[in-house]
Amino acid sequence: MQTVVQELWNKCLRIIREDISEQNFTTWFAPIVPIKFHNDTLTIQVPSQFFYEWLEENYVSVFRKAIDQVIGKNGMLEYSIVVDKGDRKNPPITFNLPNSASSSSNAIAQHVIQRNPFQFKDLDSLELDSYLIPKYTFDKFIEGDCNRLGRAAGLAVANKPGLTSFNPLMIYGGVGLGKTHLIQAIGNQIKNQFPEKFVLYVSTEKFTNQFVNAIRNNSIETFTNFYLQVDVLIIDDVQFLSGKEKTQETFFNIFNHLHQSGKQIILSSDRAPRDLAGMEDRLLSRFKWGLTADLQQPDFETRIAIIQKKLQDDGIHINIDVLEYLAHSIQTNVRELEGVIISLMAQASLTRKEIDLELAKSTLKSIVNDQEKELSVDNILDVVTHHFDVNLETLQGKCRKKENVFPRQVAMYMLKELTNLPLKSIGYHFGGRDHSTVIHAVQSISEAMVIDKTVEKTVRKLFNRFNIAQN
Ligand code: ADP
Ligand code: MG
């Protein structure tokens, strides 16, 4: 039997469905869960803040119409927004916000946060805080060929800290490939299963700073003793120990002590131990005692799975063509992939557009352009003057010698092709020449490129300096 609230909501859905496309319905309305109906107020649960904002931006009148018809003019709508999905022990955290089409007495300021998910502590005090970030879990760490060994070893360690032969466990890999996520996930899982264990996550940078402060304050012993209490020591980015002899020595002692007492050590590094320069041999050999596993760039399928997971966590559904486009376009690392997804969601809410292929393309293009800021007039002129070995004044001047005219025309051609500058502005950068001079230059170079292979090659080479394929 359906509950009253479900029945009411189904009626609303039938009305809403008439007003919007099937795809929008599936994306934005199917994931909504009706929670309760009380005092003419219908509370619906939405999967994320982003989702809520989107609905408020785009569907207020659709909601109003449905509420009017189903509940009546006094009907109100309230969102319950999931801000943290919770876990086995903790219920999800949600907070409630009125719909803006509801009565104005329901001010937004009334929202209640039921449980504060964040507790801040003084970062430098040596209290028993693990410095683990709850969102980094195994559940959110997508498995692929690129990380299978590291992930499996991480899970093994998490289930039996200090008791496997993976001690230390050393995870290495390039930037943005998930090292911090994985070693944090191990810490979180251990904390979950063995609450009595003292798990500590520390970046190598912080470890070094604490050590330097300890020297300054004459408190090396306190520093070392603190680390000797740890049951699971997670040290991120150990490549930063390189060249720091004193810190390495102290770390070596802590390492030995913990290892001998059966405590688990987990390390990350941006390169394999054999490639760590500036590191004492005895420390390096310790790193190799346990298991070393690398993280590689995710393959296509894994990238798809990662994007899907991220969007799912935000309660957003996108079509497979958009997914594939993104997975094909961003191949560097996961952090970059995430960055694009976030811009895409932001872009979608700003422009009130659906996340479709067109939006994905334009968002990606704007991000890429941002990274190539070097496409400025100055830089283009710089590339040309360097290549032809002329000075800037000559390039911009009036001298009609052939060896100066050609570079000048190439520079004009490049400005025309690579920037959105009007012809007049291009002329401006060459001592205020008029637009017909620029047109003439562009035509000359275009023709020369067809006739003369060396010209074509030169221009292509200059374009390549800006990472742009010439068409
Ligand atoms: P690193 O420490 O290697 O530079 P991070 O652990 O900070 O990389 O990862 C960068 C981002 O990519 C993080 O937000 C992380 O959650 C995400 N990420 C990396 N690998 C994965 C994966 N396999 N599944 C899901 N998210 C991932
Ligand atoms: Mg990291």
XYZ file of C-alpha atoms in Angstrom, residues 190-463:
274
model
C 41.137 0.904 9.780
C 39.577 3.594 11.978
C 36.187 2.135 11.187
C 37.067 -1.448 11.973
C 39.507 -0.886 14.797
C 38.409 2.281 16.590
C 40.940 1.680 19.367
C 43.903 1.971 17.001
C 45.675 5.273 16.731
C 45.821 5.982 13.028
C 47.763 9.051 11.937
C 47.895 10.638 8.521
C 50.606 13.202 8.002
C 52.064 14.868 4.945
C 55.828 14.734 4.664
C 55.830 18.495 4.603
C 54.051 18.686 7.926
C 56.246 15.991 9.415
C 59.310 17.983 8.375
C 57.927 21.239 9.768
C 57.093 19.613 13.069
C 60.590 18.205 13.197
C 62.199 21.555 12.468
C 60.057 23.179 15.159
C 61.006 20.441 17.586
C 64.671 21.180 17.009
C 64.063 24.852 17.535
C 62.109 24.247 20.748
C 64.425 21.588 22.054
C 61.605 19.075 22.045
C 62.850 16.328 19.771
C 62.048 13.760 22.393
C 58.413 14.827 22.650
C 58.202 14.772 18.881
C 59.653 11.278 18.580
C 57.642 9.901 21.490
C 54.487 11.158 19.939
C 55.163 9.255 16.734
C 56.087 6.121 18.643
C 52.536 5.917 20.029
C 51.047 5.554 16.586
C 49.562 2.209 15.515
C 49.160 3.055 11.849
C 51.401 5.726 10.388
C 50.432 7.103 6.986
C 52.968 9.428 5.414
C 52.050 11.174 2.180
C 54.526 12.310 -0.477
C 57.763 10.980 0.987
C 59.664 12.301 -2.029
C 59.790 15.556 -0.067
C 62.164 13.911 2.401
C 64.803 13.967 -0.267
C 67.856 15.988 0.679
C 66.635 16.482 4.260
C 69.194 14.362 6.060
C 68.265 15.131 9.648
C 64.577 14.580 9.071
C 65.365 11.326 7.284
C 67.437 10.137 10.190
C 64.667 10.761 12.685
C 62.122 9.221 10.376
C 64.382 6.182 10.003
C 64.410 5.696 13.757
C 60.665 6.095 14.077
C 60.159 3.742 11.147
C 62.357 1.025 12.680
C 60.756 1.280 16.019
C 57.212 1.092 14.704
C 58.032 -1.681 12.283
C 59.646 -3.786 14.987
C 56.587 -3.372 17.178
C 54.352 -4.652 14.392
C 52.809 -1.308 13.638
C 51.634 -0.593 10.104
C 53.379 1.972 7.943
C 51.880 3.305 4.721
C 53.782 5.617 2.420
C 53.127 7.446 -0.792
C 55.553 8.896 -3.266
C 55.353 10.480 -6.680
C 57.979 8.089 -8.013
C 59.269 4.558 -7.491
C 61.733 4.074 -4.617
C 64.550 3.359 -7.095
C 64.014 6.815 -8.587
C 64.030 8.677 -5.296
C 67.185 10.735 -5.331
C 68.627 12.395 -2.244
C 67.396 9.617 0.006
C 69.602 7.619 2.325
C 70.145 4.071 1.134
C 69.187 2.515 4.423
C 65.861 4.348 4.320
C 65.278 3.387 0.696
C 65.957 -0.236 1.475
C 63.334 -0.050 4.267
C 60.801 1.286 1.775
C 61.323 -1.836 -0.276
C 60.761 -4.258 2.596
C 57.037 -4.529 2.155
C 55.072 -4.031 -1.000
C 55.453 -1.318 -3.567
C 52.483 -0.742 -5.861
C 52.035 1.901 -8.501
C 49.004 3.840 -9.648
C 48.797 4.501 -13.359
C 46.643 6.633 -15.573
C 43.138 5.226 -15.700
C 42.051 3.647 -18.964
C 38.926 4.651 -20.838
C 36.495 2.355 -19.010
C 37.847 3.394 -15.629
C 37.541 7.045 -16.572
C 33.904 6.457 -17.489
C 33.306 4.715 -14.178
C 34.987 7.527 -12.248
C 32.916 10.231 -13.940
C 29.762 8.235 -13.420
C 30.506 7.788 -9.755
C 31.251 11.465 -9.204
C 28.030 12.551 -10.892
C 26.040 9.902 -9.112
C 27.332 11.189 -5.801
C 25.925 14.562 -6.734
C 22.679 12.982 -7.826
C 23.155 13.880 -11.453
C 22.503 11.718 -14.440
C 24.080 12.481 -17.809
C 23.787 10.736 -21.115
C 26.306 8.203 -22.265
C 27.382 10.348 -25.228
C 28.451 13.137 -22.859
C 30.188 10.635 -20.584
C 32.118 9.176 -23.475
C 33.039 12.557 -24.805
C 34.511 13.555 -21.438
C 36.322 10.271 -20.978
C 37.822 10.591 -24.439
C 38.849 14.181 -23.956
C 40.565 14.125 -20.577
C 43.221 11.512 -20.321
C 45.786 13.063 -18.025
C 44.681 12.405 -14.490
C 41.686 12.003 -12.264
C 42.043 15.382 -10.607
C 41.721 17.066 -13.964
C 38.735 14.917 -14.816
C 37.066 15.995 -11.585
C 37.864 19.624 -12.301
C 36.067 19.433 -15.616
C 33.028 17.752 -14.083
C 32.801 20.465 -11.436
C 33.058 23.251 -14.024
C 30.469 21.481 -16.080
C 28.021 21.338 -13.201
C 28.714 24.952 -12.341
C 28.342 25.968 -15.964
C 25.067 24.087 -16.217
C 23.619 25.851 -13.214
C 24.891 29.277 -14.263
C 23.615 29.137 -17.799
C 20.563 27.070 -16.885
C 21.429 24.625 -19.588
C 21.150 20.898 -19.508
C 24.380 18.963 -19.279
C 24.465 17.846 -22.876
C 27.164 17.292 -25.447
C 27.166 20.901 -26.544
C 27.657 22.212 -23.024
C 30.365 19.624 -22.369
C 32.222 20.723 -25.474
C 32.038 24.419 -24.764
C 33.021 23.960 -21.108
C 35.998 21.864 -22.034
C 37.044 24.365 -24.651
C 36.949 27.246 -22.199
C 39.024 25.279 -19.709
C 41.609 24.436 -22.321
C 41.773 28.045 -23.426
C 42.304 29.087 -19.839
C 45.315 26.877 -19.641
C 46.737 28.412 -22.756
C 46.685 31.960 -21.521
C 50.010 32.409 -23.225
C 48.056 33.124 -26.383
C 48.455 36.850 -25.885
C 49.631 39.458 -28.392
C 52.882 39.849 -26.477
C 53.632 36.168 -26.527
C 52.819 35.763 -30.181
C 55.114 38.660 -31.072
C 57.733 37.188 -28.782
C 57.648 33.831 -30.555
C 57.951 35.514 -33.951
C 60.820 37.835 -33.005
C 62.720 34.923 -31.498
C 62.184 32.670 -34.427
C 63.280 35.226 -37.047
C 65.804 36.881 -34.795
C 64.465 40.399 -35.349
C 63.894 42.869 -32.581
C 60.449 43.992 -31.570
C 60.796 47.587 -32.747
C 61.825 46.406 -36.186
C 58.948 43.937 -36.283
C 56.475 46.641 -35.379
C 58.217 49.375 -37.383
C 57.973 50.565 -40.955
C 61.167 49.150 -42.465
C 60.355 47.601 -45.851
C 63.363 45.337 -46.200
C 62.290 41.862 -47.197
C 63.876 40.200 -44.147
C 61.711 42.388 -41.939
C 58.514 42.380 -43.965
C 58.137 38.598 -43.927
C 58.293 38.158 -40.128
C 55.942 41.126 -39.752
C 53.429 39.541 -42.090
C 53.725 36.198 -40.315
C 53.072 37.952 -37.004
C 49.972 39.648 -38.429
C 48.779 36.356 -39.869
C 49.212 34.635 -36.518
C 47.387 37.363 -34.636
C 44.559 37.121 -37.120
C 44.351 33.331 -36.810
C 44.994 32.928 -33.120
C 43.208 35.856 -31.506
C 39.807 37.423 -31.876
C 41.333 40.819 -32.466
C 39.717 42.898 -35.213
C 41.992 43.812 -38.129
C 42.171 47.375 -36.911
C 43.523 46.287 -33.525
C 46.088 44.082 -35.201
C 47.225 47.075 -37.274
C 47.454 49.016 -34.036
C 50.145 46.663 -32.770
C 52.264 47.473 -35.825
C 52.596 51.196 -35.498
C 48.947 51.944 -36.282
C 48.738 50.495 -39.783
C 45.287 50.318 -41.298
C 43.226 47.198 -41.798
C 44.014 46.855 -45.498
C 47.698 46.354 -44.658
C 46.713 43.533 -42.316
C 44.460 41.949 -44.955
C 47.290 42.142 -47.430
C 49.678 40.458 -44.977
C 47.224 37.678 -44.181
C 46.634 37.038 -47.882
C 50.345 37.012 -48.698
C 51.133 34.478 -46.012
C 48.137 32.276 -46.855
C 49.256 32.170 -50.503
C 52.899 31.651 -49.652
C 51.974 28.696 -47.485
C 50.258 27.030 -50.435
C 53.085 27.693 -52.867
C 56.088 27.247 -50.628
C 56.415 24.231 -48.334
C 59.093 25.876 -46.203
C 56.775 28.781 -45.407
C 54.055 26.365 -44.498
C 56.431 24.449 -42.248
C 57.658 27.598 -40.553
C 54.163 28.821 -39.805
C 53.077 25.422 -38.561
C 56.056 25.322 -36.274
C 55.210 28.716 -34.835
C 51.601 27.680 -34.320
